[in-house]
GROMACS .gro file of N, CA, C and O in nm:
model
  468
    1UNK      N    1  12.591   5.799   7.755
    1UNK     CA    2  12.498   5.719   7.715
    1UNK      C    3  12.532   5.574   7.711
    1UNK      O    4  12.461   5.491   7.678
    2UNK      N    5  12.649   5.535   7.811
    2UNK     CA    6  12.666   5.411   7.873
    2UNK      C    7  12.531   5.333   7.925
    2UNK      O    8  12.529   5.239   7.920
    3UNK      N    9  12.496   5.454   7.988
    3UNK     CA   10  12.356   5.433   8.064
    3UNK      C   11  12.247   5.364   7.987
    3UNK      O   12  12.153   5.273   8.028
    4UNK      N   13  12.216   5.373   7.876
    4UNK     CA   14  12.123   5.350   7.775
    4UNK      C   15  12.166   5.235   7.769
    4UNK      O   16  12.055   5.153   7.748
    5UNK      N   17  12.298   5.181   7.718
    5UNK     CA   18  12.333   5.047   7.705
    5UNK      C   19  12.313   4.982   7.820
    5UNK      O   20  12.219   4.868   7.816
    6UNK      N   21  12.324   5.015   7.934
    6UNK     CA   22  12.293   4.931   8.071
    6UNK      C   23  12.117   4.943   8.098
    6UNK      O   24  12.108   4.819   8.121
    7UNK      N   25  12.051   5.026   8.069
    7UNK     CA   26  11.923   5.024   8.067
    7UNK      C   27  11.840   4.939   7.977
    7UNK      O   28  11.767   4.860   8.019
    8UNK      N   29  11.885   4.940   7.870
    8UNK     CA   30  11.852   4.857   7.762
    8UNK      C   31  11.859   4.695   7.784
    8UNK      O   32  11.767   4.603   7.780
    9UNK      N   33  12.000   4.658   7.834
    9UNK     CA   34  12.024   4.526   7.890
    9UNK      C   35  11.976   4.474   8.022
    9UNK      O   36  11.872   4.393   7.992
   10UNK      N   37  11.928   4.547   8.098
   10UNK     CA   38  11.810   4.530   8.215
   10UNK      C   39  11.656   4.513   8.174
   10UNK      O   40  11.649   4.414   8.212
   11UNK      N   41  11.652   4.610   8.083
   11UNK     CA   42  11.514   4.599   8.026
   11UNK      C   43  11.469   4.486   7.954
   11UNK      O   44  11.383   4.382   7.954
   12UNK      N   45  11.564   4.470   7.872
   12UNK     CA   46  11.558   4.291   7.754
   12UNK      C   47  11.539   4.159   7.903
   12UNK      O   48  11.493   4.085   7.876
   13UNK      N   49  11.651   4.172   7.967
   13UNK     CA   50  11.682   4.046   8.054
   13UNK      C   51  11.545   4.039   8.145
   13UNK      O   52  11.483   3.956   8.210
   14UNK      N   53  11.502   4.147   8.194
   14UNK     CA   54  11.354   4.147   8.275
   14UNK      C   55  11.273   4.107   8.212
   14UNK      O   56  11.181   4.015   8.253
   15UNK      N   57  11.264   4.158   8.076
   15UNK     CA   58  11.170   4.100   7.985
   15UNK      C   59  11.171   3.952   7.973
   15UNK      O   60  11.044   3.873   7.967
   16UNK      N   61  11.287   3.922   7.922
   16UNK     CA   62  11.322   3.763   7.933
   16UNK      C   63  11.283   3.668   8.020
   16UNK      O   64  11.191   3.584   8.027
   17UNK      N   65  11.287   3.751   8.131
   17UNK     CA   66  11.266   3.659   8.277
   17UNK      C   67  11.102   3.671   8.282
   17UNK      O   68  11.059   3.538   8.347
   18UNK      N   69  11.052   3.756   8.249
   18UNK     CA   70  10.879   3.744   8.253
   18UNK      C   71  10.832   3.680   8.159
   18UNK      O   72  10.729   3.554   8.163
   19UNK      N   73  10.884   3.645   8.072
   19UNK     CA   74  10.834   3.548   7.951
   19UNK      C   75  10.880   3.387   7.984
   19UNK      O   76  10.797   3.304   7.957
   20UNK      N   77  10.963   3.403   8.058
   20UNK     CA   78  11.028   3.272   8.136
   20UNK      C   79  10.905   3.221   8.231
   20UNK      O   80  10.834   3.100   8.238
   21UNK      N   81  10.860   3.330   8.300
   21UNK     CA   82  10.809   3.305   8.436
   21UNK      C   83  10.637   3.278   8.400
   21UNK      O   84  10.537   3.200   8.448
   22UNK      N   85  10.608   3.378   8.332
   22UNK     CA   86  10.454   3.417   8.311
   22UNK      C   87  10.445   3.451   8.134
   22UNK      O   88  10.383   3.582   8.103
   23UNK      N   89  10.474   3.357   8.069
   23UNK     CA   90  10.462   3.400   7.910
   23UNK      C   91  10.309   3.413   7.861
   23UNK      O   92  10.291   3.550   7.796
   24UNK      N   93  10.177   3.350   7.928
   24UNK     CA   94  10.083   3.427   7.880
   24UNK      C   95  10.041   3.542   7.910
   24UNK      O   96   9.995   3.639   7.862
   25UNK      N   97  10.074   3.575   8.048
   25UNK     CA   98  10.063   3.709   8.108
   25UNK      C   99  10.131   3.807   8.013
   25UNK      O  100  10.076   3.940   7.960
   26UNK      N  101  10.261   3.806   7.987
   26UNK     CA  102  10.348   3.891   7.878
   26UNK      C  103  10.251   3.917   7.751
   26UNK      O  104  10.254   4.013   7.714
   27UNK      N  105  10.210   3.788   7.713
   27UNK     CA  106  10.130   3.778   7.574
   27UNK      C  107   9.996   3.853   7.565
   27UNK      O  108   9.965   3.943   7.479
   28UNK      N  109   9.932   3.851   7.660
   28UNK     CA  110   9.812   3.941   7.731
   28UNK      C  111   9.833   4.094   7.744
   28UNK      O  112   9.760   4.142   7.678
   29UNK      N  113   9.968   4.124   7.795
   29UNK     CA  114   9.990   4.269   7.836
   29UNK      C  115  10.050   4.316   7.681
   29UNK      O  116  10.017   4.441   7.631
   30UNK      N  117  10.124   4.244   7.618
   30UNK     CA  118  10.171   4.321   7.493
   30UNK      C  119  10.104   4.287   7.359
   30UNK      O  120  10.075   4.397   7.281
   31UNK      N  121  10.030   4.187   7.375
   31UNK     CA  122   9.939   4.162   7.216
   31UNK      C  123   9.776   4.143   7.250
   31UNK      O  124   9.731   4.152   7.156
   32UNK      N  125   9.759   4.156   7.361
   32UNK     CA  126   9.614   4.162   7.407
   32UNK      C  127   9.535   4.015   7.412
   32UNK      O  128   9.409   3.995   7.402
   33UNK      N  129   9.647   3.901   7.357
   33UNK     CA  130   9.574   3.741   7.365
   33UNK      C  131   9.667   3.678   7.470
   33UNK      O  132   9.816   3.686   7.494
   34UNK      N  133   9.627   3.579   7.508
   34UNK     CA  134   9.685   3.469   7.592
   34UNK      C  135   9.763   3.388   7.495
   34UNK      O  136   9.684   3.341   7.417
   35UNK      N  137   9.849   3.362   7.529
   35UNK     CA  138   9.962   3.223   7.487
   35UNK      C  139   9.903   3.105   7.500
   35UNK      O  140   9.873   3.096   7.623
   36UNK      N  141   9.912   3.018   7.404
   36UNK     CA  142   9.868   2.919   7.419
   36UNK      C  143   9.941   2.806   7.347
   36UNK      O  144   9.998   2.853   7.225
   37UNK      N  145   9.943   2.667   7.377
   37UNK     CA  146   9.958   2.587   7.268
   37UNK      C  147  10.132   2.607   7.241
   37UNK      O  148  10.198   2.634   7.356
   38UNK      N  149  10.181   2.565   7.125
   38UNK     CA  150  10.312   2.584   7.113
   38UNK      C  151  10.383   2.748   7.132
   38UNK      O  152  10.480   2.762   7.132
   39UNK      N  153  10.293   2.870   7.141
   39UNK     CA  154  10.336   2.978   7.190
   39UNK      C  155  10.382   2.969   7.288
   39UNK      O  156  10.509   3.075   7.318
   40UNK      N  157  10.345   2.913   7.399
   40UNK     CA  158  10.459   2.908   7.531
   40UNK      C  159  10.580   2.865   7.521
   40UNK      O  160  10.664   2.931   7.614
   41UNK      N  161  10.608   2.742   7.486
   41UNK     CA  162  10.779   2.733   7.462
   41UNK      C  163  10.856   2.786   7.367
   41UNK      O  164  10.956   2.865   7.439
   42UNK      N  165  10.810   2.866   7.295
   42UNK     CA  166  10.863   2.967   7.203
   42UNK      C  167  10.866   3.101   7.282
   42UNK      O  168  10.981   3.127   7.248
   43UNK      N  169  10.770   3.129   7.319
   43UNK     CA  170  10.797   3.249   7.399
   43UNK      C  171  10.886   3.230   7.526
   43UNK      O  172  10.979   3.327   7.572
   44UNK      N  173  10.896   3.123   7.600
   44UNK     CA  174  10.989   3.070   7.673
   44UNK      C  175  11.143   3.088   7.591
   44UNK      O  176  11.250   3.137   7.684
   45UNK      N  177  11.179   3.010   7.507
   45UNK     CA  178  11.264   3.010   7.445
   45UNK      C  179  11.299   3.154   7.401
   45UNK      O  180  11.430   3.225   7.418
   46UNK      N  181  11.194   3.276   7.371
   46UNK     CA  182  11.245   3.371   7.314
   46UNK      C  183  11.297   3.467   7.488
   46UNK      O  184  11.397   3.540   7.452
   47UNK      N  185  11.243   3.435   7.600
   47UNK     CA  186  11.280   3.501   7.694
   47UNK      C  187  11.380   3.436   7.740
   47UNK      O  188  11.482   3.510   7.759
   48UNK      N  189  11.477   3.323   7.705
   48UNK     CA  190  11.585   3.299   7.723
   48UNK      C  191  11.677   3.351   7.673
   48UNK      O  192  11.812   3.412   7.672
   49UNK      N  193  11.671   3.385   7.533
   49UNK     CA  194  11.736   3.456   7.435
   49UNK      C  195  11.727   3.628   7.484
   49UNK      O  196  11.846   3.673   7.453
   50UNK      N  197  11.639   3.699   7.485
   50UNK     CA  198  11.634   3.820   7.597
   50UNK      C  199  11.727   3.832   7.697
   50UNK      O  200  11.787   3.908   7.749
   51UNK      N  201  11.746   3.703   7.785
   51UNK     CA  202  11.811   3.730   7.892
   51UNK      C  203  11.953   3.721   7.862
   51UNK      O  204  12.022   3.783   7.914
   52UNK      N  205  11.988   3.625   7.747
   52UNK     CA  206  12.105   3.606   7.712
   52UNK      C  207  12.166   3.749   7.623
   52UNK      O  208  12.265   3.791   7.664
   53UNK      N  209  12.081   3.796   7.534
   53UNK     CA  210  12.136   3.962   7.518
   53UNK      C  211  12.157   4.032   7.650
   53UNK      O  212  12.218   4.104   7.574
   54UNK      N  213  12.056   4.040   7.699
   54UNK     CA  214  12.089   4.154   7.803
   54UNK      C  215  12.239   4.116   7.879
   54UNK      O  216  12.292   4.198   7.915
   55UNK      N  217  12.299   4.002   7.912
   55UNK     CA  218  12.392   3.958   7.985
   55UNK      C  219  12.522   4.021   7.892
   55UNK      O  220  12.580   4.036   7.943
   56UNK      N  221  12.478   3.961   7.740
   56UNK     CA  222  12.611   4.035   7.662
   56UNK      C  223  12.633   4.114   7.655
   56UNK      O  224  12.727   4.169   7.598
   57UNK      N  225  12.530   4.247   7.645
   57UNK     CA  226  12.534   4.351   7.654
   57UNK      C  227  12.574   4.448   7.787
   57UNK      O  228  12.571   4.550   7.812
   58UNK      N  229  12.606   4.351   7.903
   58UNK     CA  230  12.622   4.419   8.025
   58UNK      C  231  12.772   4.428   8.084
   58UNK      O  232  12.828   4.322   8.069
   59UNK      N  233  12.801   4.534   8.071
   59UNK     CA  234  12.802   4.674   8.022
   59UNK      C  235  12.872   4.688   7.894
   59UNK      O  236  12.900   4.768   7.904
   60UNK      N  237  12.919   4.574   7.840
   60UNK     CA  238  13.039   4.522   7.760
   60UNK      C  239  12.996   4.610   7.614
   60UNK      O  240  12.885   4.698   7.591
   61UNK      N  241  13.087   4.627   7.497
   61UNK     CA  242  13.092   4.688   7.392
   61UNK      C  243  12.978   4.639   7.292
   61UNK      O  244  12.993   4.701   7.164
   62UNK      N  245  12.942   4.535   7.305
   62UNK     CA  246  12.820   4.498   7.166
   62UNK      C  247  12.711   4.595   7.156
   62UNK      O  248  12.592   4.537   7.170
   63UNK      N  249  12.762   4.711   7.173
   63UNK     CA  250  12.647   4.802   7.118
   63UNK      C  251  12.544   4.778   7.012
   63UNK      O  252  12.445   4.825   6.984
   64UNK      N  253  12.602   4.738   6.929
   64UNK     CA  254  12.536   4.718   6.770
   64UNK      C  255  12.443   4.604   6.799
   64UNK      O  256  12.341   4.638   6.731
   65UNK      N  257  12.475   4.525   6.891
   65UNK     CA  258  12.403   4.385   6.905
   65UNK      C  259  12.239   4.415   6.948
   65UNK      O  260  12.111   4.403   6.901
   66UNK      N  261  12.275   4.552   7.065
   66UNK     CA  262  12.131   4.584   7.114
   66UNK      C  263  12.072   4.677   7.034
   66UNK      O  264  11.935   4.691   7.044
   67UNK      N  265  12.179   4.749   6.956
   67UNK     CA  266  12.087   4.862   6.876
   67UNK      C  267  12.021   4.763   6.755
   67UNK      O  268  11.895   4.815   6.744
   68UNK      N  269  12.046   4.685   6.721
   68UNK     CA  270  11.994   4.610   6.605
   68UNK      C  271  11.860   4.532   6.682
   68UNK      O  272  11.763   4.527   6.624
   69UNK      N  273  11.882   4.493   6.760
   69UNK     CA  274  11.777   4.446   6.878
   69UNK      C  275  11.657   4.510   6.878
   69UNK      O  276  11.525   4.486   6.847
   70UNK      N  277  11.728   4.625   6.921
   70UNK     CA  278  11.583   4.712   6.985
   70UNK      C  279  11.534   4.802   6.860
   70UNK      O  280  11.431   4.810   6.848
   71UNK      N  281  11.580   4.831   6.735
   71UNK     CA  282  11.520   4.875   6.641
   71UNK      C  283  11.446   4.762   6.559
   71UNK      O  284  11.355   4.799   6.510
   72UNK      N  285  11.510   4.639   6.537
   72UNK     CA  286  11.388   4.530   6.478
   72UNK      C  287  11.288   4.498   6.545
   72UNK      O  288  11.199   4.462   6.495
   73UNK      N  289  11.296   4.502   6.682
   73UNK     CA  290  11.173   4.441   6.753
   73UNK      C  291  11.086   4.572   6.815
   73UNK      O  292  10.963   4.540   6.782
   74UNK      N  293  11.122   4.694   6.755
   74UNK     CA  294  11.058   4.844   6.750
   74UNK      C  295  10.954   4.799   6.620
   74UNK      O  296  10.826   4.823   6.625
   75UNK      N  297  11.013   4.780   6.502
   75UNK     CA  298  10.954   4.753   6.383
   75UNK      C  299  10.855   4.634   6.366
   75UNK      O  300  10.762   4.642   6.325
   76UNK      N  301  10.882   4.520   6.442
   76UNK     CA  302  10.817   4.412   6.450
   76UNK      C  303  10.715   4.415   6.535
   76UNK      O  304  10.567   4.403   6.460
   77UNK      N  305  10.678   4.504   6.661
   77UNK     CA  306  10.604   4.506   6.693
   77UNK      C  307  10.479   4.599   6.687
   77UNK      O  308  10.409   4.595   6.643
   78UNK      N  309  10.548   4.704   6.596
   78UNK     CA  310  10.457   4.818   6.544
   78UNK      C  311  10.418   4.767   6.403
   78UNK      O  312  10.282   4.787   6.412
   79UNK      N  313  10.445   4.654   6.367
   79UNK     CA  314  10.402   4.587   6.235
   79UNK      C  315  10.289   4.488   6.302
   79UNK      O  316  10.178   4.469   6.211
   80UNK      N  317  10.301   4.440   6.395
   80UNK     CA  318  10.174   4.331   6.472
   80UNK      C  319  10.061   4.424   6.521
   80UNK      O  320   9.986   4.413   6.466
   81UNK      N  321  10.113   4.575   6.564
   81UNK     CA  322   9.991   4.636   6.603
   81UNK      C  323   9.924   4.727   6.502
   81UNK      O  324   9.785   4.694   6.465
   82UNK      N  325   9.955   4.741   6.397
   82UNK     CA  326   9.923   4.815   6.252
   82UNK      C  327   9.887   4.725   6.145
   82UNK      O  328   9.775   4.690   6.110
   83UNK      N  329   9.966   4.606   6.136
   83UNK     CA  330   9.918   4.502   6.006
   83UNK      C  331   9.844   4.412   6.085
   83UNK      O  332   9.726   4.347   6.005
   84UNK      N  333   9.854   4.348   6.185
   84UNK     CA  334   9.798   4.231   6.260
   84UNK      C  335   9.672   4.273   6.354
   84UNK      O  336   9.620   4.167   6.423
   85UNK      N  337   9.677   4.360   6.379
   85UNK     CA  338   9.548   4.417   6.455
   85UNK      C  339   9.590   4.398   6.629
   85UNK      O  340   9.482   4.358   6.682
   86UNK      N  341   9.684   4.326   6.676
   86UNK     CA  342   9.734   4.303   6.797
   86UNK      C  343   9.686   4.457   6.875
   86UNK      O  344   9.772   4.564   6.811
   87UNK      N  345   9.663   4.440   7.018
   87UNK     CA  346   9.676   4.561   7.048
   87UNK      C  347   9.633   4.535   7.198
   87UNK      O  348   9.563   4.624   7.264
   88UNK      N  349   9.749   4.481   7.269
   88UNK     CA  350   9.783   4.448   7.382
   88UNK      C  351   9.803   4.604   7.519
   88UNK      O  352   9.832   4.703   7.438
   89UNK      N  353   9.759   4.598   7.606
   89UNK     CA  354   9.770   4.746   7.681
   89UNK      C  355   9.941   4.787   7.657
   89UNK      O  356   9.936   4.890   7.667
   90UNK      N  357  10.038   4.691   7.655
   90UNK     CA  358  10.155   4.768   7.664
   90UNK      C  359  10.213   4.754   7.533
   90UNK      O  360  10.345   4.781   7.517
   91UNK      N  361  10.158   4.703   7.396
   91UNK     CA  362  10.232   4.719   7.294
   91UNK      C  363  10.284   4.850   7.240
   91UNK      O  364  10.385   4.846   7.212
   92UNK      N  365  10.187   4.979   7.234
   92UNK     CA  366  10.263   5.093   7.177
   92UNK      C  367  10.337   5.131   7.295
   92UNK      O  368  10.442   5.184   7.263
   93UNK      N  369  10.352   5.147   7.424
   93UNK     CA  370  10.435   5.184   7.492
   93UNK      C  371  10.548   5.118   7.491
   93UNK      O  372  10.691   5.141   7.463
   94UNK      N  373  10.556   4.961   7.430
   94UNK     CA  374  10.671   4.907   7.433
   94UNK      C  375  10.771   4.935   7.254
   94UNK      O  376  10.866   4.934   7.273
   95UNK      N  377  10.672   4.990   7.192
   95UNK     CA  378  10.711   5.039   7.055
   95UNK      C  379  10.793   5.161   7.109
   95UNK      O  380  10.889   5.179   7.030
   96UNK      N  381  10.725   5.231   7.202
   96UNK     CA  382  10.774   5.334   7.208
   96UNK      C  383  10.924   5.372   7.292
   96UNK      O  384  11.016   5.426   7.241
   97UNK      N  385  10.906   5.245   7.409
   97UNK     CA  386  11.001   5.252   7.436
   97UNK      C  387  11.138   5.161   7.344
   97UNK      O  388  11.266   5.221   7.346
   98UNK      N  389  11.125   5.088   7.287
   98UNK     CA  390  11.245   5.057   7.156
   98UNK      C  391  11.256   5.181   7.081
   98UNK      O  392  11.373   5.172   7.033
   99UNK      N  393  11.196   5.251   7.009
   99UNK     CA  394  11.229   5.375   6.965
   99UNK      C  395  11.327   5.452   7.019
   99UNK      O  396  11.416   5.496   6.960
  100UNK      N  397  11.282   5.513   7.144
  100UNK     CA  398  11.363   5.575   7.223
  100UNK      C  399  11.508   5.500   7.239
  100UNK      O  400  11.607   5.594   7.239
  101UNK      N  401  11.496   5.382   7.291
  101UNK     CA  402  11.653   5.309   7.320
  101UNK      C  403  11.699   5.327   7.193
  101UNK      O  404  11.815   5.358   7.207
  102UNK      N  405  11.592   5.297   7.084
  102UNK     CA  406  11.697   5.306   6.934
  102UNK      C  407  11.773   5.424   6.911
  102UNK      O  408  11.882   5.416   6.889
  103UNK      N  409  11.707   5.549   6.932
  103UNK     CA  410  11.742   5.657   6.922
  103UNK      C  411  11.859   5.687   7.002
  103UNK      O  412  11.990   5.753   6.966
  104UNK      N  413  11.859   5.631   7.119
  104UNK     CA  414  11.991   5.635   7.263
  104UNK      C  415  12.103   5.591   7.193
  104UNK      O  416  12.216   5.616   7.191
  105UNK      N  417  12.064   5.471   7.127
  105UNK     CA  418  12.192   5.365   7.102
  105UNK      C  419  12.232   5.416   6.965
  105UNK      O  420  12.395   5.399   6.959
  106UNK      N  421  12.177   5.499   6.902
  106UNK     CA  422  12.217   5.533   6.779
  106UNK      C  423  12.324   5.662   6.785
  106UNK      O  424  12.426   5.677   6.735
  107UNK      N  425  12.242   5.740   6.895
  107UNK     CA  426  12.350   5.859   6.927
  107UNK      C  427  12.530   5.805   7.003
  107UNK      O  428  12.590   5.833   6.964
  108UNK      N  429  12.475   5.709   7.084
  108UNK     CA  430  12.567   5.647   7.144
  108UNK      C  431  12.703   5.582   7.054
  108UNK      O  432  12.832   5.617   7.047
  109UNK      N  433  12.641   5.512   6.924
  109UNK     CA  434  12.737   5.458   6.826
  109UNK      C  435  12.787   5.593   6.756
  109UNK      O  436  12.899   5.572   6.744
  110UNK      N  437  12.719   5.681   6.715
  110UNK     CA  438  12.800   5.814   6.647
  110UNK      C  439  12.898   5.850   6.723
  110UNK      O  440  12.998   5.930   6.669
  111UNK      N  441  12.848   5.888   6.859
  111UNK     CA  442  12.981   5.940   6.923
  111UNK      C  443  13.090   5.842   6.931
  111UNK      O  444  13.221   5.866   6.915
  112UNK      N  445  13.074   5.712   6.960
  112UNK     CA  446  13.165   5.592   6.967
  112UNK      C  447  13.272   5.622   6.806
  112UNK      O  448  13.399   5.597   6.816
  113UNK      N  449  13.181   5.642   6.725
  113UNK     CA  450  13.246   5.616   6.554
  113UNK      C  451  13.303   5.776   6.568
  113UNK      O  452  13.435   5.748   6.482
  114UNK      N  453  13.291   5.887   6.610
  114UNK     CA  454  13.347   5.985   6.612
  114UNK      C  455  13.480   5.996   6.690
  114UNK      O  456  13.567   6.052   6.655
  115UNK      N  457  13.487   5.927   6.794
  115UNK     CA  458  13.631   5.884   6.862
  115UNK      C  459  13.720   5.818   6.813
  115UNK      O  460  13.854   5.846   6.808
  116UNK      N  461  13.656   5.772   6.748
  116UNK     CA  462  13.769   5.657   6.635
  116UNK      C  463  13.819   5.728   6.534
  116UNK      O  464  13.950   5.696   6.507
  117UNK      N  465  13.742   5.795   6.447
  117UNK     CA  466  13.807   5.883   6.351
  117UNK      C  467  13.890   5.986   6.365
  117UNK      O  468  13.927   6.052   6.455
   0.00000   0.00000   0.00000
């Protein structure tokens, strides 16, 4: 299951890099809308945060941090798709990926708890 944490860290850092380089393209692919105005720098700050999250979780023990992030972003993206009507090409694949990652990370967390007890 360590591979799930490494995969999640790499995926989030890659998404962060994409947000830094091409925030409008990432916005179009995820939400079906190009980012403009203040959304561009906010997206870049989010990109920096994702890169930092990936680095913090590579491959160290902060399993809970990545688990929390993955679960919350899956919920938030799902909310955007259902409640706010965003429907970019990659929105639902991103939700699905984060739900899968969340399940894998929960499995890893439980295994770690069993080893401690």
